[in-house]
Structure formats: structure tokens, C-alpha cells
Short mmCIF file of C-alpha atoms in Angstrom, two decimals:
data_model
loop_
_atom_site.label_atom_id
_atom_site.label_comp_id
_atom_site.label_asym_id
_atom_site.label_seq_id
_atom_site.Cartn_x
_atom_site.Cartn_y
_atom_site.Cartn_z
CA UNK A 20 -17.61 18.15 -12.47
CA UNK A 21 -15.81 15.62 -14.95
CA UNK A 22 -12.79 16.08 -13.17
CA UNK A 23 -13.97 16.65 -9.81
CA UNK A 24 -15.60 12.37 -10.43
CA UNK A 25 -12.29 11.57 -11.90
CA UNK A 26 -10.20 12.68 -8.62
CA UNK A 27 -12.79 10.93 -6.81
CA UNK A 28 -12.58 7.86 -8.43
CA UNK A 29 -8.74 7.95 -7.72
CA UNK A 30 -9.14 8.43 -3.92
CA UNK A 31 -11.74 5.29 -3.96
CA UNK A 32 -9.08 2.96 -5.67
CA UNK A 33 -6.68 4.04 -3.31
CA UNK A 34 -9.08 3.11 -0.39
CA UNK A 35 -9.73 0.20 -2.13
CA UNK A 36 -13.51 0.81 -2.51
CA UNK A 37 -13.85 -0.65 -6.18
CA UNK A 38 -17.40 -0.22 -6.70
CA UNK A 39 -17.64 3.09 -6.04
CA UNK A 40 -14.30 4.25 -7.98
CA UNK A 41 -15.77 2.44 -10.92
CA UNK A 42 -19.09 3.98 -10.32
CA UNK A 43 -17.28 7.68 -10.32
CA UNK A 44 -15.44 6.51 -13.38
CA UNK A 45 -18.12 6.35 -15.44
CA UNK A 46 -19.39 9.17 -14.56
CA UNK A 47 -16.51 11.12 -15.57
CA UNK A 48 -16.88 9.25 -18.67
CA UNK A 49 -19.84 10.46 -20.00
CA UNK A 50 -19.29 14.32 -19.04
CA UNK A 51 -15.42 14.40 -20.55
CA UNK A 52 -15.42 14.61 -24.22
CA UNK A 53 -15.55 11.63 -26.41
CA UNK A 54 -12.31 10.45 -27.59
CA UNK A 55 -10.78 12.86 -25.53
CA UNK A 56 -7.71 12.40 -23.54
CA UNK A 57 -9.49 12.29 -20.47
CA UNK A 58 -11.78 10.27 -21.38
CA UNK A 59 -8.58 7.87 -21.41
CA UNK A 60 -8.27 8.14 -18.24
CA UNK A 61 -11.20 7.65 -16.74
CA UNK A 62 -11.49 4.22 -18.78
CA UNK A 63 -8.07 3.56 -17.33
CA UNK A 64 -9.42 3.66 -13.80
CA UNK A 65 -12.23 1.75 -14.79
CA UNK A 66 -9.99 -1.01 -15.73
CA UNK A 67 -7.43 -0.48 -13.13
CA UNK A 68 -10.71 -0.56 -10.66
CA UNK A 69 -12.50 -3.74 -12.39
CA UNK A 70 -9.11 -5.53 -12.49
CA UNK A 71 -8.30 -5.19 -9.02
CA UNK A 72 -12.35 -6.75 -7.59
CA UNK A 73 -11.36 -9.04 -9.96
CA UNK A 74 -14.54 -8.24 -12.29
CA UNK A 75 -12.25 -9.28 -14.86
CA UNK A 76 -15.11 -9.19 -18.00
CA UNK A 77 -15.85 -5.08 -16.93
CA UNK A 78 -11.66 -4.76 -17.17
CA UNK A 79 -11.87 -6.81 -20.28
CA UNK A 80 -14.56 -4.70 -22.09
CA UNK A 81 -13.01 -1.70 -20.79
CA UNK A 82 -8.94 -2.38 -22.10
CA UNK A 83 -10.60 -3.33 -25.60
CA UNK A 84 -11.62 0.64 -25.91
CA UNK A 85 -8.76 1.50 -24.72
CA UNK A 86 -6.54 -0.72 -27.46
CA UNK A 87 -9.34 0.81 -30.41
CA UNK A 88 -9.76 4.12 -29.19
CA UNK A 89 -9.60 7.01 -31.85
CA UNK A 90 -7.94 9.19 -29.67
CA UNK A 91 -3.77 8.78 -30.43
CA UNK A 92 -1.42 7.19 -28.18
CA UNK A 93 2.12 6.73 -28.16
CA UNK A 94 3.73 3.23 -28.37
CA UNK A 95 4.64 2.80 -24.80
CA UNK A 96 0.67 3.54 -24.02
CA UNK A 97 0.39 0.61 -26.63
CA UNK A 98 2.64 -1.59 -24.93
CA UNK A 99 1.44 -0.83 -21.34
CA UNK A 100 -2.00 -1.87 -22.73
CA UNK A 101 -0.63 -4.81 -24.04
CA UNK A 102 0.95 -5.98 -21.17
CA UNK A 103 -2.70 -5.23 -19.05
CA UNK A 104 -3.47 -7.77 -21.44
CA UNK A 105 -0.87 -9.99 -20.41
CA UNK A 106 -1.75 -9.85 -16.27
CA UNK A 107 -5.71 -10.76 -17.55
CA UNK A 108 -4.48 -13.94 -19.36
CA UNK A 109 -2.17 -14.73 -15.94
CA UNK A 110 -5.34 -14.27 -13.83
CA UNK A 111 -7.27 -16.61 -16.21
CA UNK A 112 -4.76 -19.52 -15.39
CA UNK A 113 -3.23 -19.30 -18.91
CA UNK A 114 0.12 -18.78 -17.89
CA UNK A 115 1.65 -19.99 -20.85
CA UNK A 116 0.23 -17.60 -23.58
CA UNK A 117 1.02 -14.49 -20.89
CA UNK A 118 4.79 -15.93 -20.67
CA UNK A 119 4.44 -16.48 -24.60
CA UNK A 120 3.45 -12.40 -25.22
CA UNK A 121 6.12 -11.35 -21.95
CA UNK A 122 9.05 -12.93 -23.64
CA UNK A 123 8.23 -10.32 -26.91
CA UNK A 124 10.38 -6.99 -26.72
CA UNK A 125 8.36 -3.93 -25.78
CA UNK A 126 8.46 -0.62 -25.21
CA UNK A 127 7.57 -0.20 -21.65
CA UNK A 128 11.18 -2.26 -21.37
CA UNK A 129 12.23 1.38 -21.19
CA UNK A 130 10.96 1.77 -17.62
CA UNK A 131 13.36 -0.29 -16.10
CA UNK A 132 12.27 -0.59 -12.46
CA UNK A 133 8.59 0.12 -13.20
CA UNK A 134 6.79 -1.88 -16.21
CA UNK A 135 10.36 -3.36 -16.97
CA UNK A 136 10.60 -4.86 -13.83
CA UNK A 137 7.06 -5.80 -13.54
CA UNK A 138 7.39 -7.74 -17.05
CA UNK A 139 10.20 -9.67 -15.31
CA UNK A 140 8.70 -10.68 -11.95
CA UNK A 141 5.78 -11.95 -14.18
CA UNK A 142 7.97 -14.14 -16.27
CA UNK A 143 9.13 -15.51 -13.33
CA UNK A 144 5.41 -15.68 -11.54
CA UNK A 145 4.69 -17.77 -15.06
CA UNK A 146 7.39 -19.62 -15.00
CA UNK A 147 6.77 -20.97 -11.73
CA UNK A 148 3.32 -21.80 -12.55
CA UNK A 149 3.95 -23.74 -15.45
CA UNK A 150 6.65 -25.67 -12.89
CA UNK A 151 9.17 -24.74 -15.55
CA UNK A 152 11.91 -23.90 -12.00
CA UNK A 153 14.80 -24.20 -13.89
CA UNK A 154 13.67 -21.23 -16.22
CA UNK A 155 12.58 -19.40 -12.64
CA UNK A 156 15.91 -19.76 -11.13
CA UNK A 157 17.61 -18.93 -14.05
CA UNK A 158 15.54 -15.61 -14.39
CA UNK A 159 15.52 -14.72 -10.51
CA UNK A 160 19.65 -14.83 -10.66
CA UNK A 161 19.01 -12.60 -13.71
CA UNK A 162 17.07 -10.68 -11.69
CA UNK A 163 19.84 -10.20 -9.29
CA UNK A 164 22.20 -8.41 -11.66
CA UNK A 165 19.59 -6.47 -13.13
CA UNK A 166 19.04 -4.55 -9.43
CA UNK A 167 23.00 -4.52 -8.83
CA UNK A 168 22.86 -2.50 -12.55
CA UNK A 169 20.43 -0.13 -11.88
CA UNK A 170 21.77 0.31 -7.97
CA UNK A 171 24.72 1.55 -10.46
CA UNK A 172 22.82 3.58 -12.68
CA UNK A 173 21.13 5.30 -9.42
CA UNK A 174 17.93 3.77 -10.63
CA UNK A 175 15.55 3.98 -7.89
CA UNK A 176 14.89 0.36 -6.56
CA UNK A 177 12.59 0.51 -4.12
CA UNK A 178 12.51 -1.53 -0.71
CA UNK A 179 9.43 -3.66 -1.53
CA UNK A 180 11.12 -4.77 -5.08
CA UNK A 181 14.44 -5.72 -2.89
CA UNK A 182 12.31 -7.67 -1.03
CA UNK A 183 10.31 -9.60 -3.73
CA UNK A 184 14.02 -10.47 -5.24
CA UNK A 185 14.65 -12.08 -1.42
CA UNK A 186 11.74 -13.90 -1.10
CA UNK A 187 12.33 -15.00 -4.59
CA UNK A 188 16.17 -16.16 -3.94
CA UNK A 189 14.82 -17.49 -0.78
CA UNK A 190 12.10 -19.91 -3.26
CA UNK A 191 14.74 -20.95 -5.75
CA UNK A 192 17.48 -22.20 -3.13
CA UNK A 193 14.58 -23.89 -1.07
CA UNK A 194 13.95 -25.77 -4.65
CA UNK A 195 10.35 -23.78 -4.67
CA UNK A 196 9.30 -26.23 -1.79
CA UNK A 197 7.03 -23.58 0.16
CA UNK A 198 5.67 -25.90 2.79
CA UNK A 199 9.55 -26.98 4.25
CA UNK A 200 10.33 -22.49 4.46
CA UNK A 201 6.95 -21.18 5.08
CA UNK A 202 7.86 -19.42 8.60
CA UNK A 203 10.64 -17.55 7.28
CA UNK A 204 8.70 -16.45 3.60
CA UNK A 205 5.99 -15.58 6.22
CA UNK A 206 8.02 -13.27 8.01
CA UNK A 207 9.72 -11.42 5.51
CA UNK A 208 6.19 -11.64 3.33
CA UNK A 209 5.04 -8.60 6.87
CA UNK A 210 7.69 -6.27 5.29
CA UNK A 211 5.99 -6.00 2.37
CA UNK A 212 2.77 -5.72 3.14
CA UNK A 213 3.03 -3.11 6.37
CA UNK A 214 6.25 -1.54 5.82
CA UNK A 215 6.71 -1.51 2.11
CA UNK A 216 2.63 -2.11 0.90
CA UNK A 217 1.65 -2.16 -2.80
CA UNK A 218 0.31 0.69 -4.29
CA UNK A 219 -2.69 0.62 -6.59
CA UNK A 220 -2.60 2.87 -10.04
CA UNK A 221 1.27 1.70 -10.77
CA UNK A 222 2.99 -1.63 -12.71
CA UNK A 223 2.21 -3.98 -9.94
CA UNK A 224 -1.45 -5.10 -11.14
CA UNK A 225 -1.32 -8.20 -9.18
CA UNK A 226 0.44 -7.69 -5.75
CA UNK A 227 3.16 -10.04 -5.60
CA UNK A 228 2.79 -10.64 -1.64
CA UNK A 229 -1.01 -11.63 -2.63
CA UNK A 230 -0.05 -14.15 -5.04
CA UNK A 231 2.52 -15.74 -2.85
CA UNK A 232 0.10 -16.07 0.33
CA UNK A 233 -2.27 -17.95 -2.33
CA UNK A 234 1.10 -20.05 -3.40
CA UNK A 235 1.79 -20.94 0.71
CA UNK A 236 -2.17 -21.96 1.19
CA UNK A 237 -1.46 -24.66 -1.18
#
């Protein structure tokens, strides 16, 4: 039954009905055993859930078990957690303690184009909040040679993160002026969001195509 709430929960984030994942969540909760693996989990979709209806005290409450659980993880659980930390201090606005803590080395660095690459496109999200655009260009031509390695390396780099890097170059030679290239971000912002949408459950905790689209409102 445990299990059978914790698929369930899964199949509600993916149709992006919160509440109810959430709801399931818990539920799975309290039948797995405590301190269990499992019980890991279904705390992990409770955050992943809270985080993305942007109940961001129930994701708060829920990553603190996580980081003091007695149950053992390795350090690249650790770091992930850390960074989940991270994306909740970028939601709150305070963009320079979450570039602070993403300019530390850590583990999930490993994962080149999944938490690796997330870490850097948050940087950059950071950087461009804090209107520090040097620092943003600097990072997004970094950013550049970091796909053309990995391309190398047969890393997979998917189509949506080849498109954040375009809409990204397209920002920095535009001198991060969105209201003078808005048609053209527009456009290319579609084949991200039909053809190559963000998927909940991964890296990506705060869809890059949503943040933009808040950036172009302005």
C-alpha cells in the first residue's frame, strides 16, 4: 500500500496536481518504516511537490528531515540536498547567499549535464539578478565550452539545455536588454516549452523558460 501511494504520488507531480501528490506522500510516509530508505523518498516528493506550488515553508520543513535524517546517505545525496537549499534561497529573492553557497565545490559537480549543469545555469540566473552582467556573460561563454566538452565526451546534452545556452547567448549579446529582443526570445522560449518541456522529479527545480517569461513581463 506504501508503495502503491508512493507511485501515485509520482504520477500526480508529473500531472502537476501538487496537492494531491503531497497528500499521497504522506501517506506513504507514515506506512514505510521510519528512517527507512523509503521513507526518503517519499519526503523527497513531498519537497519536490511543495517546492514546485511554491508552498515553500512545507518544502522547507520537509528538506530539514531530509538534511537530519538518521537513515545514511552518501555525499552526493548531501550535496543534492544542499543545493535544494540553494534554489529555496533563489526563490526567496536572496540571490546573493544562493550564488555565495553555488560558487562552493560539490559533489553533485560529478553529474555534469544534470546537477552540474543545473549549478551553472543558476550562477548565471543569480548573477543576472544581482545585475552583476559582466560575471553572466563571462559564465554563459563558459558555458559554451563546457557543452562543446561534453558533445566530445558523448555526454548527453539534451535539446532543451542547447536551447537555454541560445537564449542565454542571445541575452548577453543583446546587453540583457529583454524589452529591445523580446519577439525573437519569445519564439525560441515555444521550443522549450512544447517541443523540449521541463520535466518535474530531475535538476531543473525552477524551469528556466518560467523564470525568463517572469524576466520579459518586467
Amino acid at each position: 500500500m506504501a508503495s502503491a501511494y508512493w507511485n501515485s504520488s509520482a504520477i500526480y507531480i508529473y500531472a502537476g496536481k501538487y496537492d494531491l501528490a503531497i497528500e499521497h506522500a504522506k501517506k506513504a510516509l507514515l506506512l514505510f518504516p521510519a528512517h527507512s530508505v523509503n521513507s526518503l523518498k517519499a519526503m523527497e516528493f513531498i519537497f519536490y511537490a511543495a517546492f514546485y506550488s511554491q508552498k515553500y515553508k512545507t518544502a522547507y520543513k520537509y528538506l530539514l528531515a531530509l538534511q537530519h535524517s538518521k537513515v545514511p546517505i552518501d555525499e552526493f545525496e548531501q550535496s543534492k540536498y544542499i543545493f535544494w537549499g540553494i534554489c529555496l534561497q533563489f526563490t526567496k529573492g536572496n540571490y546573493a547567499s544562493a550564488l555565495k553557497q553555488l560558487l562552493q565545490k560539490q559533489i553533485i559537480s560529478r553529474d555534469k549535464m544534470g546537477w552540474d549543469w543545473q549549478s551553472r545555469i543558476l550562477q548565471i540566473q543569480c548573477f543576472i539578478e544581482l545585475h552583476k552582467l559582466e560575471e553572466a556573460e563571462n559564465a554563459i561563454q563558459t558555458l559554451r565550452q563546457y557543452i562543446w566538452r561534453n558533445d566530445l565526451l558523448n555526454e548527453n546534452v539534451s535539446k532543451r539545455q542547447k536551447h537555454i545556452y541560445f537564449l542565454l547567448q542571445k541575452l548577453a549579446k543583446n546587453g540583457f536588454q529583454y524589452k529591445h529582443i523580446k519577439p525573437p526570445l519569445n519564439k525560441h522560449l515555444l521550443l522549450i516549452t512544447k517541443r523540449n518541456a521541463w520535466e518535474p522529479l530531475g535538476a531543473e527545480l525552477i524551469p528556466f523558460d518560467v523564470w525568463l517569461k517572469k524576466k520579459l513581463k518586467r
